[in-house]
Amino acid sequence: MAKTNTDRSSSTKAPTPEYVAARKALRGSSHVSSEEAKRQVSQIGPKQSGTVSYSVERRGGVSMLKRSVKP
Amino acid sequence: LGRGNEHDVYFDQASQRVIKVTQSTTGYGAQGDALAYLTSLSRCNRLFADTIRFEGLVRVAPLFDALAISQPFVQGTAASAADIEEYFADLGFVPDGQHAFAWSDPAGRAYLVADARPDNVIREGSTGLICPIDLQILVRDVAAPI
């Protein structure tokens, strides 16, 4: 049986209003240059080495993501 | 900004948003079709309070248009595994158990949130807010809300 948004006992929770407000407040709270954005992204990455491929299998309404990486 | 697994990624300094253009000339993102791709992004907005926007189409091959989206740039560093675990636990998710970096809702198993790796979840620099930025959301229950 499908879960609904009101079925809080067995479903996940929505982000709290405080979290939503905090995330919204991030927008426009600072101004970074393209160079700074690139620097920060380069520190976090590289995301993956090699070639990544995905496939999705659907069985009886269930989707499963398969991820494979070839060096 | 670079090239990820699914997108070519750019930064628009004026809007402080990251622009992502799907790479493939045969499909859209990890899940393949356009509807699944856009539905996953919509769920990222609803479940994790992101504000990803569909921006338009980019002709990348004679008979194929890539999808362009944007989302706010989040300053910070990669979240730790503990950060990610705490974040998803607070939202009621449990480790999927079958896939690394994947989380499920505990009982209904409506959603499978995949790719929750540290480089896809940012700890924002000034507030410490944990911000997922690049997750895959698969639906296990066809009646799950978009």
mmCIF file with all atom_site columns, C-alpha atoms in Angstrom:
data_model
loop_
_atom_site.group_PDB
_atom_site.id
_atom_site.type_symbol
_atom_site.label_atom_id
_atom_site.label_alt_id
_atom_site.label_comp_id
_atom_site.label_asym_id
_atom_site.label_entity_id
_atom_site.label_seq_id
_atom_site.pdbx_PDB_ins_code
_atom_site.Cartn_x
_atom_site.Cartn_y
_atom_site.Cartn_z
_atom_site.occupancy
_atom_site.B_iso_or_equiv
_atom_site.pdbx_formal_charge
_atom_site.auth_seq_id
_atom_site.auth_comp_id
_atom_site.auth_asym_id
_atom_site.auth_atom_id
_atom_site.pdbx_PDB_model_num
ATOM 1   C CA . MET A 1 1   ? 0.000  0.000  0.000   1.00 0.00 ? 1   MET A CA 1
ATOM 2   C CA . ALA A 1 2   ? 1.349  3.398  -0.912  1.00 0.00 ? 2   ALA A CA 1
ATOM 3   C CA . LYS A 1 3   ? 2.595  5.595  1.877   1.00 0.00 ? 3   LYS A CA 1
ATOM 4   C CA . THR A 1 4   ? 1.283  9.094  2.075   1.00 0.00 ? 4   THR A CA 1
ATOM 5   C CA . ASN A 1 5   ? 2.651  12.334 3.338   1.00 0.00 ? 5   ASN A CA 1
ATOM 6   C CA . THR A 1 6   ? 0.498  11.996 6.440   1.00 0.00 ? 6   THR A CA 1
ATOM 7   C CA . ASP A 1 7   ? 1.928  8.604  7.356   1.00 0.00 ? 7   ASP A CA 1
ATOM 8   C CA . ARG A 1 8   ? 4.631  10.023 9.576   1.00 0.00 ? 8   ARG A CA 1
ATOM 9   C CA . SER A 1 9   ? 5.099  6.849  11.578  1.00 0.00 ? 9   SER A CA 1
ATOM 10  C CA . SER A 1 10  ? 6.718  5.032  8.696   1.00 0.00 ? 10  SER A CA 1
ATOM 11  C CA . SER A 1 11  ? 7.854  7.663  6.219   1.00 0.00 ? 11  SER A CA 1
ATOM 12  C CA . THR A 1 12  ? 10.673 10.122 6.106   1.00 0.00 ? 12  THR A CA 1
ATOM 13  C CA . LYS A 1 13  ? 10.353 13.630 7.440   1.00 0.00 ? 13  LYS A CA 1
ATOM 14  C CA . ALA A 1 14  ? 10.287 16.847 5.512   1.00 0.00 ? 14  ALA A CA 1
ATOM 15  C CA . PRO A 1 15  ? 13.156 19.214 6.259   1.00 0.00 ? 15  PRO A CA 1
ATOM 16  C CA . THR A 1 16  ? 12.366 21.371 9.257   1.00 0.00 ? 16  THR A CA 1
ATOM 17  C CA . PRO A 1 17  ? 11.208 24.948 8.616   1.00 0.00 ? 17  PRO A CA 1
ATOM 18  C CA . GLU A 1 18  ? 14.437 26.074 10.265  1.00 0.00 ? 18  GLU A CA 1
ATOM 19  C CA . TYR A 1 19  ? 16.530 24.073 7.807   1.00 0.00 ? 19  TYR A CA 1
ATOM 20  C CA . VAL A 1 20  ? 14.528 25.306 4.820   1.00 0.00 ? 20  VAL A CA 1
ATOM 21  C CA . ALA A 1 21  ? 14.905 28.897 6.010   1.00 0.00 ? 21  ALA A CA 1
ATOM 22  C CA . ALA A 1 22  ? 18.628 28.459 6.631   1.00 0.00 ? 22  ALA A CA 1
ATOM 23  C CA . ARG A 1 23  ? 19.195 26.961 3.203   1.00 0.00 ? 23  ARG A CA 1
ATOM 24  C CA . LYS A 1 24  ? 17.132 29.705 1.602   1.00 0.00 ? 24  LYS A CA 1
ATOM 25  C CA . ALA A 1 25  ? 19.139 32.303 3.496   1.00 0.00 ? 25  ALA A CA 1
ATOM 26  C CA . LEU A 1 26  ? 22.357 30.978 1.957   1.00 0.00 ? 26  LEU A CA 1
ATOM 27  C CA . ARG A 1 27  ? 21.228 32.309 -1.384  1.00 0.00 ? 27  ARG A CA 1
ATOM 28  C CA . GLY A 1 28  ? 22.441 35.837 -1.723  1.00 0.00 ? 28  GLY A CA 1
ATOM 29  C CA . SER A 1 29  ? 24.303 35.775 1.586   1.00 0.00 ? 29  SER A CA 1
ATOM 30  C CA . SER A 1 30  ? 27.665 35.881 -0.143  1.00 0.00 ? 30  SER A CA 1
ATOM 31  C CA . HIS A 1 31  ? 29.157 36.592 -3.516  1.00 0.00 ? 31  HIS A CA 1
ATOM 32  C CA . VAL A 1 32  ? 31.934 34.449 -4.863  1.00 0.00 ? 32  VAL A CA 1
ATOM 33  C CA . SER A 1 33  ? 33.925 35.031 -8.015  1.00 0.00 ? 33  SER A CA 1
ATOM 34  C CA . SER A 1 34  ? 34.149 32.460 -10.767 1.00 0.00 ? 34  SER A CA 1
ATOM 35  C CA . GLU A 1 35  ? 37.766 31.817 -9.762  1.00 0.00 ? 35  GLU A CA 1
ATOM 36  C CA . GLU A 1 36  ? 36.828 31.203 -6.142  1.00 0.00 ? 36  GLU A CA 1
ATOM 37  C CA . ALA A 1 37  ? 33.954 28.932 -7.135  1.00 0.00 ? 37  ALA A CA 1
ATOM 38  C CA . LYS A 1 38  ? 36.314 26.925 -9.310  1.00 0.00 ? 38  LYS A CA 1
ATOM 39  C CA . ARG A 1 39  ? 38.880 26.700 -6.518  1.00 0.00 ? 39  ARG A CA 1
ATOM 40  C CA . GLN A 1 40  ? 36.316 25.389 -4.053  1.00 0.00 ? 40  GLN A CA 1
ATOM 41  C CA . VAL A 1 41  ? 34.941 22.857 -6.493  1.00 0.00 ? 41  VAL A CA 1
ATOM 42  C CA . SER A 1 42  ? 38.447 21.641 -7.315  1.00 0.00 ? 42  SER A CA 1
ATOM 43  C CA . GLN A 1 43  ? 39.088 21.038 -3.620  1.00 0.00 ? 43  GLN A CA 1
ATOM 44  C CA . ILE A 1 44  ? 36.001 18.893 -3.322  1.00 0.00 ? 44  ILE A CA 1
ATOM 45  C CA . GLY A 1 45  ? 36.591 16.955 -6.543  1.00 0.00 ? 45  GLY A CA 1
ATOM 46  C CA . PRO A 1 46  ? 37.641 15.136 -8.561  1.00 0.00 ? 46  PRO A CA 1
ATOM 47  C CA . LYS A 1 47  ? 34.342 13.397 -8.154  1.00 0.00 ? 47  LYS A CA 1
ATOM 48  C CA . GLN A 1 48  ? 35.336 10.147 -9.736  1.00 0.00 ? 48  GLN A CA 1
ATOM 49  C CA . SER A 1 49  ? 38.257 8.764  -11.626 1.00 0.00 ? 49  SER A CA 1
ATOM 50  C CA . GLY A 1 50  ? 37.500 6.617  -14.592 1.00 0.00 ? 50  GLY A CA 1
ATOM 51  C CA . THR A 1 51  ? 34.370 6.243  -16.650 1.00 0.00 ? 51  THR A CA 1
ATOM 52  C CA . VAL A 1 52  ? 31.153 5.965  -14.715 1.00 0.00 ? 52  VAL A CA 1
ATOM 53  C CA . SER A 1 53  ? 28.101 4.319  -16.122 1.00 0.00 ? 53  SER A CA 1
ATOM 54  C CA . TYR A 1 54  ? 24.695 3.745  -14.637 1.00 0.00 ? 54  TYR A CA 1
ATOM 55  C CA . SER A 1 55  ? 21.870 1.449  -15.411 1.00 0.00 ? 55  SER A CA 1
ATOM 56  C CA . VAL A 1 56  ? 18.424 1.263  -13.908 1.00 0.00 ? 56  VAL A CA 1
ATOM 57  C CA . GLU A 1 57  ? 16.546 -1.963 -13.489 1.00 0.00 ? 57  GLU A CA 1
ATOM 58  C CA . ARG A 1 58  ? 12.845 -1.897 -12.814 1.00 0.00 ? 58  ARG A CA 1
ATOM 59  C CA . ARG A 1 59  ? 11.243 -4.964 -11.314 1.00 0.00 ? 59  ARG A CA 1
ATOM 60  C CA . GLY A 1 60  ? 7.631  -4.877 -10.227 1.00 0.00 ? 60  GLY A CA 1
ATOM 61  C CA . GLY A 1 61  ? 7.617  -1.129 -9.779  1.00 0.00 ? 61  GLY A CA 1
ATOM 62  C CA . VAL A 1 62  ? 10.940 -1.149 -7.958  1.00 0.00 ? 62  VAL A CA 1
ATOM 63  C CA . SER A 1 63  ? 13.815 0.814  -9.470  1.00 0.00 ? 63  SER A CA 1
ATOM 64  C CA . MET A 1 64  ? 17.379 -0.057 -8.637  1.00 0.00 ? 64  MET A CA 1
ATOM 65  C CA . LEU A 1 65  ? 20.356 1.998  -9.678  1.00 0.00 ? 65  LEU A CA 1
ATOM 66  C CA . LYS A 1 66  ? 23.488 0.141  -10.684 1.00 0.00 ? 66  LYS A CA 1
ATOM 67  C CA . ARG A 1 67  ? 26.672 2.133  -10.860 1.00 0.00 ? 67  ARG A CA 1
ATOM 68  C CA . SER A 1 68  ? 29.878 0.868  -12.391 1.00 0.00 ? 68  SER A CA 1
ATOM 69  C CA . VAL A 1 69  ? 33.255 2.495  -12.821 1.00 0.00 ? 69  VAL A CA 1
ATOM 70  C CA . LYS A 1 70  ? 35.823 1.528  -15.404 1.00 0.00 ? 70  LYS A CA 1
ATOM 71  C CA . PRO A 1 71  ? 39.325 2.835  -14.590 1.00 0.00 ? 71  PRO A CA 1
ATOM 72  C CA . LEU B 2 1   ? 33.667 24.558 -13.295 1.00 0.00 ? 1   LEU B CA 1
ATOM 73  C CA . GLY B 2 2   ? 34.347 21.205 -14.863 1.00 0.00 ? 2   GLY B CA 1
ATOM 74  C CA . ARG B 2 3   ? 32.843 18.008 -16.032 1.00 0.00 ? 3   ARG B CA 1
ATOM 75  C CA . GLY B 2 4   ? 31.090 15.579 -13.712 1.00 0.00 ? 4   GLY B CA 1
ATOM 76  C CA . ASN B 2 5   ? 29.630 12.195 -14.353 1.00 0.00 ? 5   ASN B CA 1
ATOM 77  C CA . GLU B 2 6   ? 26.362 13.474 -15.747 1.00 0.00 ? 6   GLU B CA 1
ATOM 78  C CA . HIS B 2 7   ? 26.877 17.117 -16.601 1.00 0.00 ? 7   HIS B CA 1
ATOM 79  C CA . ASP B 2 8   ? 29.121 19.798 -17.941 1.00 0.00 ? 8   ASP B CA 1
ATOM 80  C CA . VAL B 2 9   ? 29.125 22.308 -15.114 1.00 0.00 ? 9   VAL B CA 1
ATOM 81  C CA . TYR B 2 10  ? 29.419 26.101 -15.311 1.00 0.00 ? 10  TYR B CA 1
ATOM 82  C CA . PHE B 2 11  ? 29.168 28.927 -12.815 1.00 0.00 ? 11  PHE B CA 1
ATOM 83  C CA . ASP B 2 12  ? 27.085 32.039 -13.395 1.00 0.00 ? 12  ASP B CA 1
ATOM 84  C CA . GLN B 2 13  ? 28.693 34.673 -11.216 1.00 0.00 ? 13  GLN B CA 1
ATOM 85  C CA . ALA B 2 14  ? 25.820 37.142 -11.632 1.00 0.00 ? 14  ALA B CA 1
ATOM 86  C CA . SER B 2 15  ? 23.174 34.784 -10.268 1.00 0.00 ? 15  SER B CA 1
ATOM 87  C CA . GLN B 2 16  ? 25.578 32.786 -8.063  1.00 0.00 ? 16  GLN B CA 1
ATOM 88  C CA . ARG B 2 17  ? 24.069 29.672 -9.557  1.00 0.00 ? 17  ARG B CA 1
ATOM 89  C CA . VAL B 2 18  ? 25.702 26.587 -11.010 1.00 0.00 ? 18  VAL B CA 1
ATOM 90  C CA . ILE B 2 19  ? 24.549 25.735 -14.513 1.00 0.00 ? 19  ILE B CA 1
ATOM 91  C CA . LYS B 2 20  ? 24.528 22.067 -15.420 1.00 0.00 ? 20  LYS B CA 1
ATOM 92  C CA . VAL B 2 21  ? 24.059 20.720 -18.928 1.00 0.00 ? 21  VAL B CA 1
ATOM 93  C CA . THR B 2 22  ? 23.524 17.015 -19.409 1.00 0.00 ? 22  THR B CA 1
ATOM 94  C CA . GLN B 2 23  ? 26.432 15.420 -21.247 1.00 0.00 ? 23  GLN B CA 1
ATOM 95  C CA . SER B 2 24  ? 24.982 12.548 -23.149 1.00 0.00 ? 24  SER B CA 1
ATOM 96  C CA . THR B 2 25  ? 23.614 12.851 -26.654 1.00 0.00 ? 25  THR B CA 1
ATOM 97  C CA . THR B 2 26  ? 21.406 9.822  -26.156 1.00 0.00 ? 26  THR B CA 1
ATOM 98  C CA . GLY B 2 27  ? 19.818 10.321 -22.741 1.00 0.00 ? 27  GLY B CA 1
ATOM 99  C CA . TYR B 2 28  ? 19.506 12.476 -19.642 1.00 0.00 ? 28  TYR B CA 1
ATOM 100 C CA . GLY B 2 29  ? 21.536 11.929 -16.518 1.00 0.00 ? 29  GLY B CA 1
ATOM 101 C CA . ALA B 2 30  ? 22.097 8.736  -14.640 1.00 0.00 ? 30  ALA B CA 1
ATOM 102 C CA . GLN B 2 31  ? 18.544 7.516  -14.971 1.00 0.00 ? 31  GLN B CA 1
ATOM 103 C CA . GLY B 2 32  ? 18.362 7.910  -18.721 1.00 0.00 ? 32  GLY B CA 1
ATOM 104 C CA . ASP B 2 33  ? 15.083 9.467  -19.671 1.00 0.00 ? 33  ASP B CA 1
ATOM 105 C CA . ALA B 2 34  ? 14.109 13.094 -19.347 1.00 0.00 ? 34  ALA B CA 1
ATOM 106 C CA . LEU B 2 35  ? 11.098 12.549 -17.115 1.00 0.00 ? 35  LEU B CA 1
ATOM 107 C CA . ALA B 2 36  ? 13.053 10.451 -14.614 1.00 0.00 ? 36  ALA B CA 1
ATOM 108 C CA . TYR B 2 37  ? 15.834 13.038 -14.628 1.00 0.00 ? 37  TYR B CA 1
ATOM 109 C CA . LEU B 2 38  ? 13.535 15.986 -13.968 1.00 0.00 ? 38  LEU B CA 1
ATOM 110 C CA . THR B 2 39  ? 11.453 14.057 -11.447 1.00 0.00 ? 39  THR B CA 1
ATOM 111 C CA . SER B 2 40  ? 14.588 13.214 -9.470  1.00 0.00 ? 40  SER B CA 1
ATOM 112 C CA . LEU B 2 41  ? 15.521 16.906 -9.376  1.00 0.00 ? 41  LEU B CA 1
ATOM 113 C CA . SER B 2 42  ? 12.025 17.859 -8.271  1.00 0.00 ? 42  SER B CA 1
ATOM 114 C CA . ARG B 2 43  ? 12.313 15.393 -5.423  1.00 0.00 ? 43  ARG B CA 1
ATOM 115 C CA . CYS B 2 44  ? 15.666 16.905 -4.447  1.00 0.00 ? 44  CYS B CA 1
ATOM 116 C CA . ASN B 2 45  ? 13.884 20.234 -4.084  1.00 0.00 ? 45  ASN B CA 1
ATOM 117 C CA . ARG B 2 46  ? 11.056 18.794 -2.028  1.00 0.00 ? 46  ARG B CA 1
ATOM 118 C CA . LEU B 2 47  ? 12.971 16.353 0.172   1.00 0.00 ? 47  LEU B CA 1
ATOM 119 C CA . PHE B 2 48  ? 16.147 18.384 0.737   1.00 0.00 ? 48  PHE B CA 1
ATOM 120 C CA . ALA B 2 49  ? 15.043 22.007 0.267   1.00 0.00 ? 49  ALA B CA 1
ATOM 121 C CA . ASP B 2 50  ? 17.207 22.606 -2.777  1.00 0.00 ? 50  ASP B CA 1
ATOM 122 C CA . THR B 2 51  ? 16.035 25.090 -5.430  1.00 0.00 ? 51  THR B CA 1
ATOM 123 C CA . ILE B 2 52  ? 17.030 23.435 -8.672  1.00 0.00 ? 52  ILE B CA 1
ATOM 124 C CA . ARG B 2 53  ? 15.497 25.059 -11.748 1.00 0.00 ? 53  ARG B CA 1
ATOM 125 C CA . PHE B 2 54  ? 14.941 23.826 -15.255 1.00 0.00 ? 54  PHE B CA 1
ATOM 126 C CA . GLU B 2 55  ? 16.508 26.446 -17.512 1.00 0.00 ? 55  GLU B CA 1
ATOM 127 C CA . GLY B 2 56  ? 16.010 25.099 -21.001 1.00 0.00 ? 56  GLY B CA 1
ATOM 128 C CA . LEU B 2 57  ? 17.309 22.975 -23.823 1.00 0.00 ? 57  LEU B CA 1
ATOM 129 C CA . VAL B 2 58  ? 20.686 23.064 -25.542 1.00 0.00 ? 58  VAL B CA 1
ATOM 130 C CA . ARG B 2 59  ? 21.056 21.618 -29.030 1.00 0.00 ? 59  ARG B CA 1
ATOM 131 C CA . VAL B 2 60  ? 24.054 19.291 -28.780 1.00 0.00 ? 60  VAL B CA 1
ATOM 132 C CA . ALA B 2 61  ? 23.450 17.048 -31.764 1.00 0.00 ? 61  ALA B CA 1
ATOM 133 C CA . PRO B 2 62  ? 21.404 17.418 -34.933 1.00 0.00 ? 62  PRO B CA 1
ATOM 134 C CA . LEU B 2 63  ? 18.453 15.569 -33.445 1.00 0.00 ? 63  LEU B CA 1
ATOM 135 C CA . PHE B 2 64  ? 19.134 15.844 -29.736 1.00 0.00 ? 64  PHE B CA 1
ATOM 136 C CA . ASP B 2 65  ? 18.778 18.552 -27.116 1.00 0.00 ? 65  ASP B CA 1
ATOM 137 C CA . ALA B 2 66  ? 20.524 18.382 -23.757 1.00 0.00 ? 66  ALA B CA 1
ATOM 138 C CA . LEU B 2 67  ? 18.749 19.637 -20.641 1.00 0.00 ? 67  LEU B CA 1
ATOM 139 C CA . ALA B 2 68  ? 20.096 22.671 -18.796 1.00 0.00 ? 68  ALA B CA 1
ATOM 140 C CA . ILE B 2 69  ? 19.342 23.178 -15.129 1.00 0.00 ? 69  ILE B CA 1
ATOM 141 C CA . SER B 2 70  ? 20.665 25.481 -12.450 1.00 0.00 ? 70  SER B CA 1
ATOM 142 C CA . GLN B 2 71  ? 21.006 25.394 -8.681  1.00 0.00 ? 71  GLN B CA 1
ATOM 143 C CA . PRO B 2 72  ? 22.450 27.778 -6.094  1.00 0.00 ? 72  PRO B CA 1
ATOM 144 C CA . PHE B 2 73  ? 26.197 27.559 -5.568  1.00 0.00 ? 73  PHE B CA 1
ATOM 145 C CA . VAL B 2 74  ? 26.952 26.413 -2.028  1.00 0.00 ? 74  VAL B CA 1
ATOM 146 C CA . GLN B 2 75  ? 30.291 27.473 -0.584  1.00 0.00 ? 75  GLN B CA 1
ATOM 147 C CA . GLY B 2 76  ? 32.018 25.019 1.666   1.00 0.00 ? 76  GLY B CA 1
ATOM 148 C CA . THR B 2 77  ? 33.779 21.704 1.871   1.00 0.00 ? 77  THR B CA 1
ATOM 149 C CA . ALA B 2 78  ? 32.827 18.095 1.342   1.00 0.00 ? 78  ALA B CA 1
ATOM 150 C CA . ALA B 2 79  ? 30.733 16.798 4.229   1.00 0.00 ? 79  ALA B CA 1
ATOM 151 C CA . SER B 2 80  ? 32.137 13.975 6.285   1.00 0.00 ? 80  SER B CA 1
ATOM 152 C CA . ALA B 2 81  ? 30.607 10.518 6.402   1.00 0.00 ? 81  ALA B CA 1
ATOM 153 C CA . ALA B 2 82  ? 29.404 11.317 9.923   1.00 0.00 ? 82  ALA B CA 1
ATOM 154 C CA . ASP B 2 83  ? 27.782 14.540 8.712   1.00 0.00 ? 83  ASP B CA 1
ATOM 155 C CA . ILE B 2 84  ? 25.933 12.649 5.995   1.00 0.00 ? 84  ILE B CA 1
ATOM 156 C CA . GLU B 2 85  ? 24.838 9.890  8.338   1.00 0.00 ? 85  GLU B CA 1
ATOM 157 C CA . GLU B 2 86  ? 23.476 12.373 10.864  1.00 0.00 ? 86  GLU B CA 1
ATOM 158 C CA . TYR B 2 87  ? 21.725 14.397 8.163   1.00 0.00 ? 87  TYR B CA 1
ATOM 159 C CA . PHE B 2 88  ? 19.845 11.442 6.710   1.00 0.00 ? 88  PHE B CA 1
ATOM 160 C CA . ALA B 2 89  ? 19.079 9.928  10.104  1.00 0.00 ? 89  ALA B CA 1
ATOM 161 C CA . ASP B 2 90  ? 17.506 13.223 11.192  1.00 0.00 ? 90  ASP B CA 1
ATOM 162 C CA . LEU B 2 91  ? 15.197 13.026 8.182   1.00 0.00 ? 91  LEU B CA 1
ATOM 163 C CA . GLY B 2 92  ? 14.196 9.487  9.039   1.00 0.00 ? 92  GLY B CA 1
ATOM 164 C CA . PHE B 2 93  ? 16.233 7.711  6.379   1.00 0.00 ? 93  PHE B CA 1
ATOM 165 C CA . VAL B 2 94  ? 18.084 4.482  7.055   1.00 0.00 ? 94  VAL B CA 1
ATOM 166 C CA . PRO B 2 95  ? 21.114 3.036  5.246   1.00 0.00 ? 95  PRO B CA 1
ATOM 167 C CA . ASP B 2 96  ? 19.953 1.102  2.220   1.00 0.00 ? 96  ASP B CA 1
ATOM 168 C CA . GLY B 2 97  ? 22.142 -1.852 3.079   1.00 0.00 ? 97  GLY B CA 1
ATOM 169 C CA . GLN B 2 98  ? 22.571 -2.976 -0.518  1.00 0.00 ? 98  GLN B CA 1
ATOM 170 C CA . HIS B 2 99  ? 24.243 0.056  -2.067  1.00 0.00 ? 99  HIS B CA 1
ATOM 171 C CA . ALA B 2 100 ? 27.051 2.250  -0.815  1.00 0.00 ? 100 ALA B CA 1
ATOM 172 C CA . PHE B 2 101 ? 26.109 5.891  -0.193  1.00 0.00 ? 101 PHE B CA 1
ATOM 173 C CA . ALA B 2 102 ? 22.405 5.052  -0.490  1.00 0.00 ? 102 ALA B CA 1
ATOM 174 C CA . TRP B 2 103 ? 19.555 5.707  1.924   1.00 0.00 ? 103 TRP B CA 1
ATOM 175 C CA . SER B 2 104 ? 15.979 4.484  2.075   1.00 0.00 ? 104 SER B CA 1
ATOM 176 C CA . ASP B 2 105 ? 12.881 5.475  3.932   1.00 0.00 ? 105 ASP B CA 1
ATOM 177 C CA . PRO B 2 106 ? 12.527 2.989  6.774   1.00 0.00 ? 106 PRO B CA 1
ATOM 178 C CA . ALA B 2 107 ? 9.226  1.222  6.252   1.00 0.00 ? 107 ALA B CA 1
ATOM 179 C CA . GLY B 2 108 ? 7.482  2.320  3.100   1.00 0.00 ? 108 GLY B CA 1
ATOM 180 C CA . ARG B 2 109 ? 10.669 2.030  1.067   1.00 0.00 ? 109 ARG B CA 1
ATOM 181 C CA . ALA B 2 110 ? 9.229  4.527  -1.358  1.00 0.00 ? 110 ALA B CA 1
ATOM 182 C CA . TYR B 2 111 ? 12.529 6.202  -2.094  1.00 0.00 ? 111 TYR B CA 1
ATOM 183 C CA . LEU B 2 112 ? 16.089 5.152  -2.655  1.00 0.00 ? 112 LEU B CA 1
ATOM 184 C CA . VAL B 2 113 ? 18.430 8.118  -2.353  1.00 0.00 ? 113 VAL B CA 1
ATOM 185 C CA . ALA B 2 114 ? 21.667 7.229  -4.098  1.00 0.00 ? 114 ALA B CA 1
ATOM 186 C CA . ASP B 2 115 ? 25.041 8.854  -4.602  1.00 0.00 ? 115 ASP B CA 1
ATOM 187 C CA . ALA B 2 116 ? 25.126 10.497 -1.162  1.00 0.00 ? 116 ALA B CA 1
ATOM 188 C CA . ARG B 2 117 ? 28.920 10.596 -1.272  1.00 0.00 ? 117 ARG B CA 1
ATOM 189 C CA . PRO B 2 118 ? 30.936 13.296 0.513   1.00 0.00 ? 118 PRO B CA 1
ATOM 190 C CA . ASP B 2 119 ? 31.609 15.127 -2.753  1.00 0.00 ? 119 ASP B CA 1
ATOM 191 C CA . ASN B 2 120 ? 27.872 15.342 -3.400  1.00 0.00 ? 120 ASN B CA 1
ATOM 192 C CA . VAL B 2 121 ? 27.055 16.780 0.018   1.00 0.00 ? 121 VAL B CA 1
ATOM 193 C CA . ILE B 2 122 ? 28.498 20.137 1.056   1.00 0.00 ? 122 ILE B CA 1
ATOM 194 C CA . ARG B 2 123 ? 29.094 21.421 4.582   1.00 0.00 ? 123 ARG B CA 1
ATOM 195 C CA . GLU B 2 124 ? 28.419 25.106 4.030   1.00 0.00 ? 124 GLU B CA 1
ATOM 196 C CA . GLY B 2 125 ? 31.344 27.233 5.121   1.00 0.00 ? 125 GLY B CA 1
ATOM 197 C CA . SER B 2 126 ? 29.788 29.949 7.267   1.00 0.00 ? 126 SER B CA 1
ATOM 198 C CA . THR B 2 127 ? 26.856 28.109 8.848   1.00 0.00 ? 127 THR B CA 1
ATOM 199 C CA . GLY B 2 128 ? 27.897 24.442 8.836   1.00 0.00 ? 128 GLY B CA 1
ATOM 200 C CA . LEU B 2 129 ? 24.585 23.625 7.163   1.00 0.00 ? 129 LEU B CA 1
ATOM 201 C CA . ILE B 2 130 ? 24.652 20.245 5.422   1.00 0.00 ? 130 ILE B CA 1
ATOM 202 C CA . CYS B 2 131 ? 23.525 20.691 1.818   1.00 0.00 ? 131 CYS B CA 1
ATOM 203 C CA . PRO B 2 132 ? 23.070 17.777 -0.558  1.00 0.00 ? 132 PRO B CA 1
ATOM 204 C CA . ILE B 2 133 ? 23.725 19.063 -4.062  1.00 0.00 ? 133 ILE B CA 1
ATOM 205 C CA . ASP B 2 134 ? 23.828 16.146 -6.443  1.00 0.00 ? 134 ASP B CA 1
ATOM 206 C CA . LEU B 2 135 ? 21.790 13.135 -5.382  1.00 0.00 ? 135 LEU B CA 1
ATOM 207 C CA . GLN B 2 136 ? 19.892 10.533 -7.335  1.00 0.00 ? 136 GLN B CA 1
ATOM 208 C CA . ILE B 2 137 ? 16.412 9.818  -6.042  1.00 0.00 ? 137 ILE B CA 1
ATOM 209 C CA . LEU B 2 138 ? 14.804 6.646  -7.286  1.00 0.00 ? 138 LEU B CA 1
ATOM 210 C CA . VAL B 2 139 ? 11.262 5.689  -6.541  1.00 0.00 ? 139 VAL B CA 1
ATOM 211 C CA . ARG B 2 140 ? 10.461 2.209  -5.340  1.00 0.00 ? 140 ARG B CA 1
ATOM 212 C CA . ASP B 2 141 ? 6.750  2.735  -4.818  1.00 0.00 ? 141 ASP B CA 1
ATOM 213 C CA . VAL B 2 142 ? 5.097  3.936  -7.991  1.00 0.00 ? 142 VAL B CA 1
ATOM 214 C CA . ALA B 2 143 ? 2.543  5.861  -5.908  1.00 0.00 ? 143 ALA B CA 1
ATOM 215 C CA . ALA B 2 144 ? 5.196  7.901  -4.116  1.00 0.00 ? 144 ALA B CA 1
ATOM 216 C CA . PRO B 2 145 ? 4.601  11.641 -4.559  1.00 0.00 ? 145 PRO B CA 1
ATOM 217 C CA . ILE B 2 146 ? 6.770  13.510 -7.001  1.00 0.00 ? 146 ILE B CA 1
#
